[in-house]
Short mmCIF file of C-alpha atoms in Angstrom, two decimals:
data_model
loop_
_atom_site.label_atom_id
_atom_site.label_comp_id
_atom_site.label_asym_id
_atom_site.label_seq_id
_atom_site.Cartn_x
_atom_site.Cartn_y
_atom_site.Cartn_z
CA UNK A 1 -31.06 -9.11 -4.82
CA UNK A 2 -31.63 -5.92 -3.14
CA UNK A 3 -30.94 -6.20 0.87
CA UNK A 4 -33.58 -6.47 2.73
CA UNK A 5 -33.38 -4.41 6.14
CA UNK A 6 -36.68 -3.12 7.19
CA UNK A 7 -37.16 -1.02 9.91
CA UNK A 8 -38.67 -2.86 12.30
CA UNK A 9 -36.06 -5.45 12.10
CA UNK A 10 -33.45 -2.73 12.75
CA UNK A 11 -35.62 -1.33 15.56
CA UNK A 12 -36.69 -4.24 17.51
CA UNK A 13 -35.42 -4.90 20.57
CA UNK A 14 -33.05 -7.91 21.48
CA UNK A 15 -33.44 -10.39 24.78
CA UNK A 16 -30.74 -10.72 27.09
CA UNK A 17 -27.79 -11.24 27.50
CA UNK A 18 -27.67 -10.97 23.53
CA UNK A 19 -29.04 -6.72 23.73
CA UNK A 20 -26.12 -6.35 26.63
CA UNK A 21 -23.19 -8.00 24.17
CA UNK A 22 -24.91 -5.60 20.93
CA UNK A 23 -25.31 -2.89 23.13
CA UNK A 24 -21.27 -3.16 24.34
CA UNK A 25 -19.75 -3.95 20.92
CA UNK A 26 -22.31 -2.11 18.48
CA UNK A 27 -22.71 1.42 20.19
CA UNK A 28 -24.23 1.30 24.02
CA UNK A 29 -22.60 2.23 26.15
CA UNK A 30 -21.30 1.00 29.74
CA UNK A 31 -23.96 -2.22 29.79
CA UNK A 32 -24.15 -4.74 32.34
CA UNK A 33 -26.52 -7.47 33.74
CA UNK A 34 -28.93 -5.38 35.27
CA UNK A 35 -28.34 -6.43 39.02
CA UNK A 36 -24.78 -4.86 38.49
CA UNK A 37 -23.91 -1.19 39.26
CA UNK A 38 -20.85 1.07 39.35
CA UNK A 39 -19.38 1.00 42.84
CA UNK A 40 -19.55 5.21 42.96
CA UNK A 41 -22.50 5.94 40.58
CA UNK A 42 -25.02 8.30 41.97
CA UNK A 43 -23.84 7.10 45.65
CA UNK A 44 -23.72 10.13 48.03
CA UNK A 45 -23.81 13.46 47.52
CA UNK A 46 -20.64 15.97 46.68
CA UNK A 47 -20.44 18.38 49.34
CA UNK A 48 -22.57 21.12 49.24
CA UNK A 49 -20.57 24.47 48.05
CA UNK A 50 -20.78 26.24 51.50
CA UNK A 51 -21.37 30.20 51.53
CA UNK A 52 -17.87 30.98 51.62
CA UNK A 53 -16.77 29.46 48.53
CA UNK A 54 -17.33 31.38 45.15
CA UNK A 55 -20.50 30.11 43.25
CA UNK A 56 -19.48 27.97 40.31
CA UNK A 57 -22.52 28.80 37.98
CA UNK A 58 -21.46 32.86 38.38
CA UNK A 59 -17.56 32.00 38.02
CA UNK A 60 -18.39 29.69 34.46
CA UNK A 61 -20.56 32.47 33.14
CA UNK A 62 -17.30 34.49 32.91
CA UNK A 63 -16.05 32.61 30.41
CA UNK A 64 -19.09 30.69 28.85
CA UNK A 65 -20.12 31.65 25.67
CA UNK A 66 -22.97 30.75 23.31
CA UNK A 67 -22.36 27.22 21.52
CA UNK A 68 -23.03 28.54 18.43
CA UNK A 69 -20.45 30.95 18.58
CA UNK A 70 -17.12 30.15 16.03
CA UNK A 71 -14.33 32.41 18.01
CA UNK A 72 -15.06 30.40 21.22
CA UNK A 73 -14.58 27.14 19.02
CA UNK A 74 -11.48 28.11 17.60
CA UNK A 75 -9.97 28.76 20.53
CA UNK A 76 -10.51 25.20 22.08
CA UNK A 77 -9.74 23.64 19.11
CA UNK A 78 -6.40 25.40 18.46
CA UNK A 79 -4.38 23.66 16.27
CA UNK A 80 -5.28 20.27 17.29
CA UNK A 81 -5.84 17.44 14.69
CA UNK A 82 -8.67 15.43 15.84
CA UNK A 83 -11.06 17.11 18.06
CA UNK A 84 -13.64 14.29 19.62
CA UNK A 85 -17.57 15.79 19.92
CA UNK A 86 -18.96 13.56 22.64
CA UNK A 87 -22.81 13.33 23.40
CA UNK A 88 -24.69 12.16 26.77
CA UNK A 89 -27.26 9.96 24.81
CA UNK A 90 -27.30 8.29 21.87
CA UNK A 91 -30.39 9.79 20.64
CA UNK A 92 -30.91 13.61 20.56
CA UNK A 93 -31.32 15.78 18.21
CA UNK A 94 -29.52 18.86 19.80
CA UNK A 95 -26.35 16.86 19.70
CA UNK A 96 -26.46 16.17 16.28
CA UNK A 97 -27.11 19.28 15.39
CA UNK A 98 -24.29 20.78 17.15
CA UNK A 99 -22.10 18.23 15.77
CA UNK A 100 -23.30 19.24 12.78
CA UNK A 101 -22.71 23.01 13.15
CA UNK A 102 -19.58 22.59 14.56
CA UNK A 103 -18.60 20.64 12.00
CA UNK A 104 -19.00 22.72 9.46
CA UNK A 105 -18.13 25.91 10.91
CA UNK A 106 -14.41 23.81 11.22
CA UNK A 107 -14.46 23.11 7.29
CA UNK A 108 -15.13 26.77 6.74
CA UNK A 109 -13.05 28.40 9.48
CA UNK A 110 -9.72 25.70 10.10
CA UNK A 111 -9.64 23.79 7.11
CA UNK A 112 -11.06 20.34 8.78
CA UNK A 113 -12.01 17.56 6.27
CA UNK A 114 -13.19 14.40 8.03
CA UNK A 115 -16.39 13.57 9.78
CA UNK A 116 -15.74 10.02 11.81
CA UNK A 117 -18.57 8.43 13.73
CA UNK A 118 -18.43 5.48 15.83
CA UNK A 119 -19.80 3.18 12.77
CA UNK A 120 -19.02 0.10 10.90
CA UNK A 121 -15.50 0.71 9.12
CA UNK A 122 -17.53 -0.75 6.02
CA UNK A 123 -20.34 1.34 6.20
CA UNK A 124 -17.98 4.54 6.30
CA UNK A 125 -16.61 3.61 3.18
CA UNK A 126 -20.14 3.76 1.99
CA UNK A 127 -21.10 7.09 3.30
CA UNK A 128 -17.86 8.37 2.02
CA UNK A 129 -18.18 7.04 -1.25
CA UNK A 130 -21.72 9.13 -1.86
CA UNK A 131 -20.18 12.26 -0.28
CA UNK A 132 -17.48 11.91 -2.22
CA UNK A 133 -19.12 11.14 -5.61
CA UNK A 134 -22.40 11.00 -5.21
CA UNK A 135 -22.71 6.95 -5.34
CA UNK A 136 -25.63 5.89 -4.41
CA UNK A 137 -28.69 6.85 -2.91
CA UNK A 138 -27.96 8.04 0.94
CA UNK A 139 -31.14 7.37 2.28
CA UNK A 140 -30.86 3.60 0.91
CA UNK A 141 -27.14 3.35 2.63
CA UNK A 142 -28.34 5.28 5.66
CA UNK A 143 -31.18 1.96 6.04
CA UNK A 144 -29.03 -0.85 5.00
CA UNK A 145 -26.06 0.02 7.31
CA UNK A 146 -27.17 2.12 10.16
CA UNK A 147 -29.03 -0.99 11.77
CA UNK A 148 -29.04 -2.97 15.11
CA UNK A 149 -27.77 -0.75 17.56
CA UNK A 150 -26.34 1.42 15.10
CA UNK A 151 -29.87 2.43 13.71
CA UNK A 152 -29.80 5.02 16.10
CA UNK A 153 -27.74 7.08 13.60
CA UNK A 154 -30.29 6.43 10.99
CA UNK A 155 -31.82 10.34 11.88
CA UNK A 156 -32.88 13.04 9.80
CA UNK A 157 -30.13 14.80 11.78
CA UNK A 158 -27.42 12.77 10.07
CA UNK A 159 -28.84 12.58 6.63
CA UNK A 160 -29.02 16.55 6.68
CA UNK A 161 -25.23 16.30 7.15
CA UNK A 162 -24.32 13.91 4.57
CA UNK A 163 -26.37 15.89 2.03
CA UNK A 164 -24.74 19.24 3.32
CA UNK A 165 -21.47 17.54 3.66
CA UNK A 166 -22.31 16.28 -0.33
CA UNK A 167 -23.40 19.89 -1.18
CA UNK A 168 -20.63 21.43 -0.04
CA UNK A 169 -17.87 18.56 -2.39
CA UNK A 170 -20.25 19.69 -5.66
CA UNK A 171 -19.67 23.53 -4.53
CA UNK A 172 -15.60 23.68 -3.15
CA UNK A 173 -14.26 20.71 -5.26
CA UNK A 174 -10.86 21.65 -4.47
CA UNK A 175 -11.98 21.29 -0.73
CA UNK A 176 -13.49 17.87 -0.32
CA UNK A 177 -14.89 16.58 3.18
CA UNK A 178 -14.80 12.64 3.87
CA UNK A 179 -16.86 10.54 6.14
CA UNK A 180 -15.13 7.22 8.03
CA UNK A 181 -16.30 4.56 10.37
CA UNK A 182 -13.80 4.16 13.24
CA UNK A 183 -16.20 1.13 14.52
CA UNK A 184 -16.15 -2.70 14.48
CA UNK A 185 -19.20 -4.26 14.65
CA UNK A 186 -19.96 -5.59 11.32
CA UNK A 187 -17.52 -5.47 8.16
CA UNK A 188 -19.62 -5.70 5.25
CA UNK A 189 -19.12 -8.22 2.26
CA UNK A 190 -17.91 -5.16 -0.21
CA UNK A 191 -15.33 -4.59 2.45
CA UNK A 192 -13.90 -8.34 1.80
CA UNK A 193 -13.97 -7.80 -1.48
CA UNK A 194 -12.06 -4.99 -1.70
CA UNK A 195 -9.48 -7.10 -0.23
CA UNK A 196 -9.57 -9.92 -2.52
CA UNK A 197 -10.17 -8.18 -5.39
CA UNK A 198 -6.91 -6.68 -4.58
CA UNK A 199 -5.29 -9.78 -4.25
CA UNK A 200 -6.97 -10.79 -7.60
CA UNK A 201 -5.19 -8.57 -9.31
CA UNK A 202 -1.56 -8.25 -8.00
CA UNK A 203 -1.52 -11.98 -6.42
CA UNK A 204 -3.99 -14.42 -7.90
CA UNK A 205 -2.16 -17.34 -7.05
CA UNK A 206 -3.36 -16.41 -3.20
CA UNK A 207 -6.81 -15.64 -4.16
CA UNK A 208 -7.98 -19.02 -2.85
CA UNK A 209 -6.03 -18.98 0.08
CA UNK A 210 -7.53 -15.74 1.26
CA UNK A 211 -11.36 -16.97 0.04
CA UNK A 212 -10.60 -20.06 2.49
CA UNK A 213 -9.57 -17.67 4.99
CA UNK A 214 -12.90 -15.67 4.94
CA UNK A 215 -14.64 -18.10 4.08
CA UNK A 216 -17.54 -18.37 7.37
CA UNK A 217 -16.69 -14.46 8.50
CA UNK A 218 -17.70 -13.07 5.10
CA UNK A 219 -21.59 -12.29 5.10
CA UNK A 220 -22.89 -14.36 2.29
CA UNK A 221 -23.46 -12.40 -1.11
CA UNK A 222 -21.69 -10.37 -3.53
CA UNK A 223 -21.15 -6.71 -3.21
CA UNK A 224 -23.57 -4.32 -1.43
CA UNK A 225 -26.72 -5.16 -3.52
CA UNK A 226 -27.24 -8.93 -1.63
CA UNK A 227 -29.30 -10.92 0.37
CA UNK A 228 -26.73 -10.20 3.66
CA UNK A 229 -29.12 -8.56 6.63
CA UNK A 230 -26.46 -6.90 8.98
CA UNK A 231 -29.19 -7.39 11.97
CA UNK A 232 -29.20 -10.92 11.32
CA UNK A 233 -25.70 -11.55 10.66
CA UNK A 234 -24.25 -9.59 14.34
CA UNK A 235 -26.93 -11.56 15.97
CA UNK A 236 -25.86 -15.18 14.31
CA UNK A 237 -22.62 -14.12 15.06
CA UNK A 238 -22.66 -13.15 18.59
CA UNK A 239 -24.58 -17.01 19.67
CA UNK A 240 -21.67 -19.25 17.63
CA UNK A 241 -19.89 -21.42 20.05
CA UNK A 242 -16.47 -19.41 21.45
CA UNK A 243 -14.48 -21.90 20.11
CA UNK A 244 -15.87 -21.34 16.39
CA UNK A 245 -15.89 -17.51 16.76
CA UNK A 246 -11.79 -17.95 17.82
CA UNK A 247 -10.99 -20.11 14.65
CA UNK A 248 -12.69 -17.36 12.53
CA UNK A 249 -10.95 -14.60 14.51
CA UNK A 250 -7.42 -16.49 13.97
CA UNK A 251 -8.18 -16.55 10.28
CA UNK A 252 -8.88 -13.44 9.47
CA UNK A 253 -6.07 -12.26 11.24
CA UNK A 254 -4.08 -14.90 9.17
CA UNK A 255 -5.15 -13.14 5.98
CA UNK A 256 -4.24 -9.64 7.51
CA UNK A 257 -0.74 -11.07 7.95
CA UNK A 258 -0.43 -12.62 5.12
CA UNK A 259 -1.34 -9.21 3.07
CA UNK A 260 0.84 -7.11 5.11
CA UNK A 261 4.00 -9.15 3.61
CA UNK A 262 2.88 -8.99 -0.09
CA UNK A 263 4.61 -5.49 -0.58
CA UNK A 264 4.97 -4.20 -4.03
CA UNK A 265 7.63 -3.96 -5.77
CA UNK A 266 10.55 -1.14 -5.21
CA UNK A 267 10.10 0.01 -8.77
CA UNK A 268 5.97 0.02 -8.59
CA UNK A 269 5.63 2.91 -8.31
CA UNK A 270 2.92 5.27 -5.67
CA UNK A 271 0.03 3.99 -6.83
CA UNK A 272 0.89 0.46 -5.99
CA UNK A 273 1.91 1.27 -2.40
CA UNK A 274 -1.17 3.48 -2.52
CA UNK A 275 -3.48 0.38 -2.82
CA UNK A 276 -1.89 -2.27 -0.92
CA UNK A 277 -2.06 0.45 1.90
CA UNK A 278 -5.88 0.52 1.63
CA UNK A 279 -6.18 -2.99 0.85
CA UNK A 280 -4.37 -4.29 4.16
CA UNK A 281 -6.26 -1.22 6.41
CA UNK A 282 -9.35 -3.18 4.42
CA UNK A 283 -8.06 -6.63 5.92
CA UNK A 284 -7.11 -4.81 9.51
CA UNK A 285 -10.98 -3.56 9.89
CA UNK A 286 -11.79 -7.05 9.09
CA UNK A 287 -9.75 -8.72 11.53
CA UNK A 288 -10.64 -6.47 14.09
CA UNK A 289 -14.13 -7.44 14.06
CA UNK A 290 -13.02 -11.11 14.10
CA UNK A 291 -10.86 -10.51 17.09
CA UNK A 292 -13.49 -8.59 19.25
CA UNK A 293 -16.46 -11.64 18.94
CA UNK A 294 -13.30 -13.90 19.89
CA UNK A 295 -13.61 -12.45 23.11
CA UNK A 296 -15.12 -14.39 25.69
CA UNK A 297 -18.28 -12.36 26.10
CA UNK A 298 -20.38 -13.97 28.60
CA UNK A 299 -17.97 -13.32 30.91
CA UNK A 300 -17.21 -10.33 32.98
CA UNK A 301 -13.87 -10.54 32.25
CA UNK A 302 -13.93 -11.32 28.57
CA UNK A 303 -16.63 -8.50 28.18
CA UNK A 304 -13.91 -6.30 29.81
CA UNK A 305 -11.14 -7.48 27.71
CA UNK A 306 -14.22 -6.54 24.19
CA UNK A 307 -14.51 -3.08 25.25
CA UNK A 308 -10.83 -2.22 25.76
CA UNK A 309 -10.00 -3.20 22.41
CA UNK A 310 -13.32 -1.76 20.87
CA UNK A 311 -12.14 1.28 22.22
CA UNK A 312 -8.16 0.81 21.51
CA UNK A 313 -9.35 -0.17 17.67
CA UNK A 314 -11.59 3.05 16.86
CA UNK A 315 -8.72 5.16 18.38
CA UNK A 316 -5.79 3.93 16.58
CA UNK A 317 -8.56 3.24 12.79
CA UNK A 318 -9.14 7.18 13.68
CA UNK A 319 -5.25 7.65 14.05
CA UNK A 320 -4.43 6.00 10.91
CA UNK A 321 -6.94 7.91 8.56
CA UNK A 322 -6.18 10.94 10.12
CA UNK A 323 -2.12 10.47 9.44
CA UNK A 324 -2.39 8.65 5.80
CA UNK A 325 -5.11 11.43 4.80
CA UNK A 326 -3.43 14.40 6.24
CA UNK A 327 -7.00 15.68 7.48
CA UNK A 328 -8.35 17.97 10.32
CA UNK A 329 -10.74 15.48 11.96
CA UNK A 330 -14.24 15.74 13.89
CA UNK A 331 -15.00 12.28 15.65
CA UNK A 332 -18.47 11.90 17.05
CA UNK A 333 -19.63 9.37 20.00
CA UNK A 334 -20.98 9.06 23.06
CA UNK A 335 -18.95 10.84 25.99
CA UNK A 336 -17.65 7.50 27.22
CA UNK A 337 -15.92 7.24 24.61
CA UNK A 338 -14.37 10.32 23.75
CA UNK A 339 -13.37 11.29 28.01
CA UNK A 340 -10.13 11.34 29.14
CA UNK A 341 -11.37 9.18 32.73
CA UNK A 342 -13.78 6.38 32.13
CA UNK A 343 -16.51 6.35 34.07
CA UNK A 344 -16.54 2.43 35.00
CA UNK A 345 -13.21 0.78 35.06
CA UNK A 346 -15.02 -2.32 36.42
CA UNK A 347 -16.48 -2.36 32.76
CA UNK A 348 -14.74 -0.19 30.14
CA UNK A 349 -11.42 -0.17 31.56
CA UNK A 350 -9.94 2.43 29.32
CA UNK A 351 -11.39 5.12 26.68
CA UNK A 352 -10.88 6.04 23.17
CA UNK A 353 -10.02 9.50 24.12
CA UNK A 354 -7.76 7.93 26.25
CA UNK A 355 -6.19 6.32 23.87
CA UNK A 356 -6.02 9.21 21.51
CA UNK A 357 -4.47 11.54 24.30
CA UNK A 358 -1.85 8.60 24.03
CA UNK A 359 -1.28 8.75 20.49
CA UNK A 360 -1.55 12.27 19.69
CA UNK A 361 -0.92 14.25 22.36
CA UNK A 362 -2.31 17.98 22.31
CA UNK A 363 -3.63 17.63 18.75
CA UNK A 364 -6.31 15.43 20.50
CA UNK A 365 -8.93 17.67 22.35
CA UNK A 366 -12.10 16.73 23.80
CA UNK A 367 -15.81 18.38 23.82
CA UNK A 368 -18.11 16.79 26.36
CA UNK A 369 -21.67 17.38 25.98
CA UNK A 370 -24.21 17.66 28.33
CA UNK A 371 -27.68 18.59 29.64
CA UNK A 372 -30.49 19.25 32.24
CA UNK A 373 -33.42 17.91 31.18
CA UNK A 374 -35.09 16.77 28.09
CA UNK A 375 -35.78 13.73 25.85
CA UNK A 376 -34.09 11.13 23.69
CA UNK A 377 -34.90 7.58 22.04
CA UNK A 378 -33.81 3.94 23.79
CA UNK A 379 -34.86 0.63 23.89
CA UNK A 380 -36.89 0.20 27.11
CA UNK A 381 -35.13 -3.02 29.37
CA UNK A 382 -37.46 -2.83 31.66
CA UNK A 383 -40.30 -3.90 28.91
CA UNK A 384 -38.39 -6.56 26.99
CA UNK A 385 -39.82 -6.91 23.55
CA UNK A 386 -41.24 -3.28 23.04
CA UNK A 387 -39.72 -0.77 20.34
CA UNK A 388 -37.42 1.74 20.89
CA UNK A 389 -39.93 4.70 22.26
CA UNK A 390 -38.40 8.38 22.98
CA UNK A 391 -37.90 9.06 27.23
CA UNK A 392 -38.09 12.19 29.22
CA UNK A 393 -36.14 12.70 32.02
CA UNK A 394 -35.91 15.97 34.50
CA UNK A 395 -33.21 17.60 35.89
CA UNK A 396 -30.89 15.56 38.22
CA UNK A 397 -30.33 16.78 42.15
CA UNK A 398 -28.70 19.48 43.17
CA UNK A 399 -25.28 17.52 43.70
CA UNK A 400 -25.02 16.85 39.86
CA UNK A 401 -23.06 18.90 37.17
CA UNK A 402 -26.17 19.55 35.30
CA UNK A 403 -27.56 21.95 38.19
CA UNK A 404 -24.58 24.05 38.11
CA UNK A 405 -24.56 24.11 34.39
CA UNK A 406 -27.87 24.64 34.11
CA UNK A 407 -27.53 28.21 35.99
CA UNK A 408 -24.64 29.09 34.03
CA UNK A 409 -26.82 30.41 30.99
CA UNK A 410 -30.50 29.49 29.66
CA UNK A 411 -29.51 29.04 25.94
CA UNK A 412 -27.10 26.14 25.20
CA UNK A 413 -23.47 27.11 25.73
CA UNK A 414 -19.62 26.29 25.47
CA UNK A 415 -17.04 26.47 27.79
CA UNK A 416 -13.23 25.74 27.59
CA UNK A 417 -12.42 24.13 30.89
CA UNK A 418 -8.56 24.47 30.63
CA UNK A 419 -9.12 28.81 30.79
CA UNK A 420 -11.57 28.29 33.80
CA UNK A 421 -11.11 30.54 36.64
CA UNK A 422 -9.27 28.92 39.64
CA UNK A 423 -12.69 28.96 41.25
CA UNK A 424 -14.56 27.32 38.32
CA UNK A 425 -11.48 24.94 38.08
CA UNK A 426 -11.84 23.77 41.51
CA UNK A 427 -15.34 23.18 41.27
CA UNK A 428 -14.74 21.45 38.03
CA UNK A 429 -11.98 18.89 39.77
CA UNK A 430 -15.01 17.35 41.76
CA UNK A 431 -16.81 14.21 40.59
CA UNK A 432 -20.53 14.85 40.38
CA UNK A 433 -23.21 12.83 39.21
CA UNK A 434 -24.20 12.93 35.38
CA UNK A 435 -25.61 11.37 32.68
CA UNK A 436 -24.38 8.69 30.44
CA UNK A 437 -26.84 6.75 28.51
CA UNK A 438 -26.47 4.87 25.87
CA UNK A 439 -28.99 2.80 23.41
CA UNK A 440 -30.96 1.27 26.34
CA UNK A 441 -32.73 3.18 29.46
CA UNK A 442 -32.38 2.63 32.34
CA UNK A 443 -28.86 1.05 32.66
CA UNK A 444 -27.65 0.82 36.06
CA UNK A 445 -25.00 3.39 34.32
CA UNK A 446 -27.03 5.83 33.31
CA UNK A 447 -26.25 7.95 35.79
CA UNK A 448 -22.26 7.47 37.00
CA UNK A 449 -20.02 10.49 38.83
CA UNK A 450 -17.81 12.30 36.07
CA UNK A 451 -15.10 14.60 37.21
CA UNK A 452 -15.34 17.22 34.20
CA UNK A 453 -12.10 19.05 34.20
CA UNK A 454 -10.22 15.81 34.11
CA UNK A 455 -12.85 13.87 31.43
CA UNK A 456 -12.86 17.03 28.55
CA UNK A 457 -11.00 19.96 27.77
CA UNK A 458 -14.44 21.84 27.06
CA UNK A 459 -17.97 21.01 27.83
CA UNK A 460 -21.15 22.30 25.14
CA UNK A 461 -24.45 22.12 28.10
CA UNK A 462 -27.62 22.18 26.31
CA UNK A 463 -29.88 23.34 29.60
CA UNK A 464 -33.09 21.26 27.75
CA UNK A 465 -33.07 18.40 24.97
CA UNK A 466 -35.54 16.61 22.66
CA UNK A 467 -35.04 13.40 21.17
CA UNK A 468 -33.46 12.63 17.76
CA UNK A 469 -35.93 12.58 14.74
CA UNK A 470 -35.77 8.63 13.66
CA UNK A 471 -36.09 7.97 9.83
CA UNK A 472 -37.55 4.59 10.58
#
């Protein structure tokens, strides 16, 4: 039975607190009940740069350059591994674009290979498989998987790069890109049974053990063409007693385990280490969505707990495709993510880029984006129960990053913080207000003080934005 995810389902919006726990583990950013807010956000203005000081805006423009331009790009990325492309909302089209560009000026110019984006783990494997192969129809995986909060990827911006990023495996065979998930919301039934058809095969006397083990966290079906609705299942998931979403959590964490010890054979040869490699990463993106709904999330402290592992997980899923691969890698999400500083301790105790800085040390860099004014799409909380619509917002006060940047240049630009002149630097050390939103408007969050030198290594400012172009 073909799945059935229409739009509308994908698009509607959620009541509360059930569109603050999606928005947290699917892909908003920095939620909260909406009488909370950050102790610092927006609270007071920096000090005004008196007369004597240089002017930021003239001392950037020395070493700004256009954001389309390559050179400039190479140079910030240097010889890292993973470079993280951040973006201030979830939903415009300038940042996908530039992801986009940037992208694939990296395949052509440094050799990169992967595209990650803060998706499903299962629904990478999807995307990968059709740039990859040509499997499927993209459009059909872009509607099936990109859904609940994650339908905000579901853009003609990103299904222009997945057929480019097709295009380009049929031209330069002998110089494939990839596409991965580094997310955990939802792990998709064809994900399970990658896992126990490996088992099948090289230990059927444990297939039943690991089909009791899934049995309740595997959405109901077989394969990709069944009657599973991912909007359905995260919200089914997220209202099961705690106690019930632990058990599950334990046992799929059980099965991970018990995989992990069925190594093959010394004399098996690669190809049998190959698979039971993938297989128990398979199981591992599996348990980890178990483990985050485990979490007490209608607590503050349990939603806490949720978001540092979300963020822990896509950092070390990135980590581990990026060292079994081999592959240059582009990771795309929102800016909370990707920073160096969070934003909100209170909240989202620790980032991803964080957590990559850990891991990987200067072959990690960091691209913040940002911009003055301009448009994107969000679910409205302030009219429960209407669909997402596209907002406009102006520029933010003169105490804000975005003014400065604004008056660096008119077209969109790119600048390496790290070669900033001592001027620009100090400037850059202060924490300013700027925006951070996510897949709902307005969070309490939305607009939160960000010290830039110490969040990114480079910021892309886009002086004027207009909203993503939804398929759906």
């Amino acid at each position: 039975m073909t799945v059935n995810r229409t739009a509308r389902r994908r698009r509607r919006p959620l009541t509360a607190p059930l569109a603050t726990l999606l928005a947290a583990l699917s892909v908003g950013l920095l939620t909260a009940p909406a009488t909370a807010s950050p102790a610092t956000a927006g609270s007071g203005p920096v000090a005004a740069e008196t007369a004597s000081r240089p002017d930021p805006a003239r001392e950037l423009r020395l070493t700004a350059r256009p954001a389309t331009d390559a050179r400039a790009l190479d140079r910030i990325v240097g010889s890292a591994k993973v470079v993280g492309i951040g973006e201030a909302t979830h939903s415009s089209g300038d940042f996908f674009r530039a992801k986009h560009r940037m992208f694939e000026q990296l395949v052509e110019r440094q050799g990169f290979t992967t595209f990650a984006l803060e998706a499903n783990w299962s629904a990478g494997l999807r995307v990968d498989d059709y740039v990859r192969t040509g499997k499927g129809d993209i459009r059909k995986i872009m509607d099936e998987e990109f859904v609940n909060s994650y339908a905000f990827w579901n853009t003609e911006e990103y299904l222009d790069l997945f057929t480019w990023m097709r295009q380009h495996n049929v031209r330069h065979p002998g110089h494939p890109v990839r596409f991965m998930g580094n997310d955990l919301g939802y792990a998709g039934p064809e994900l399970f049974d990658r896992v126990t058809g490996y088992v099948a095969r090289t230990r059927p006397a444990l297939l039943p053990r690991f089909q009791e083990l899934y049995r309740g966290s595997r959405p109901t079906g077989t394969g990709v063409e069944c009657d599973v609705d991912v909007d359905a299942w995260m919200n089914a998931y997220l209202v099961k007693p705690e106690a019930e979403r632990k058990a599950l959590g334990a046992n799929v964490n059980r099965a991970l385990t018990l995989l992990e010890g069925l190594r093959p054979a010394a004399g098996d040869g690669p190809a049998a280490r190959e698979a039971h490699t993938w297989a128990v990463q398979h199981a591992r993106a599996i348990a980890q969505v178990g483990t985050e709904y485990a979490f007490g999330l209608t607590t503050p402290e349990g939603l806490k707990e949720a978001m540092l592992y979300r963020d822990r997980v896509m950092a070390e899923n990135t980590v581990w495709w990026q060292r079994h691969t081999g592959d240059r890698m582009v990771v795309s999400a929102h800016n909370a993510h990707l920073a160096y500083e969070t934003v909100w301790p209170e909240q989202y105790p620790r980032t991803q880029g964080a957590f990559l800085r850990d891991l990987l040390g200067r072959d990690y860099v960091a691209v913040g984006a940002s911009f003055g004014r301009g448009s994107f799409n969000a679910h409205d909380v302030e009219q429960p129960g209407e669909p997402v619509r596209a907002v406009t917002v102006g520029p933010l006060g003169a105490d804000s990053n975005a003014h400065v940047l604004d008056r660096v240049a008119a077209r969109p630009f790119l600048v390496d913080l790290r070669t900033a002149t001592p001027a620009a630097r100090d400037w850059l050390n202060g924490a300013r207000p700027t925006r951070s939103i996510g897949t709902a408007y307005p969070w309490p969050a939305s607009v939160t003080p960000v010290r830039l030198a110490a969040s990114y290594d480079a910021v892309l400012h886009f002086p004027e934005i207009s909203a993503a172009r939804l398929r759906r």
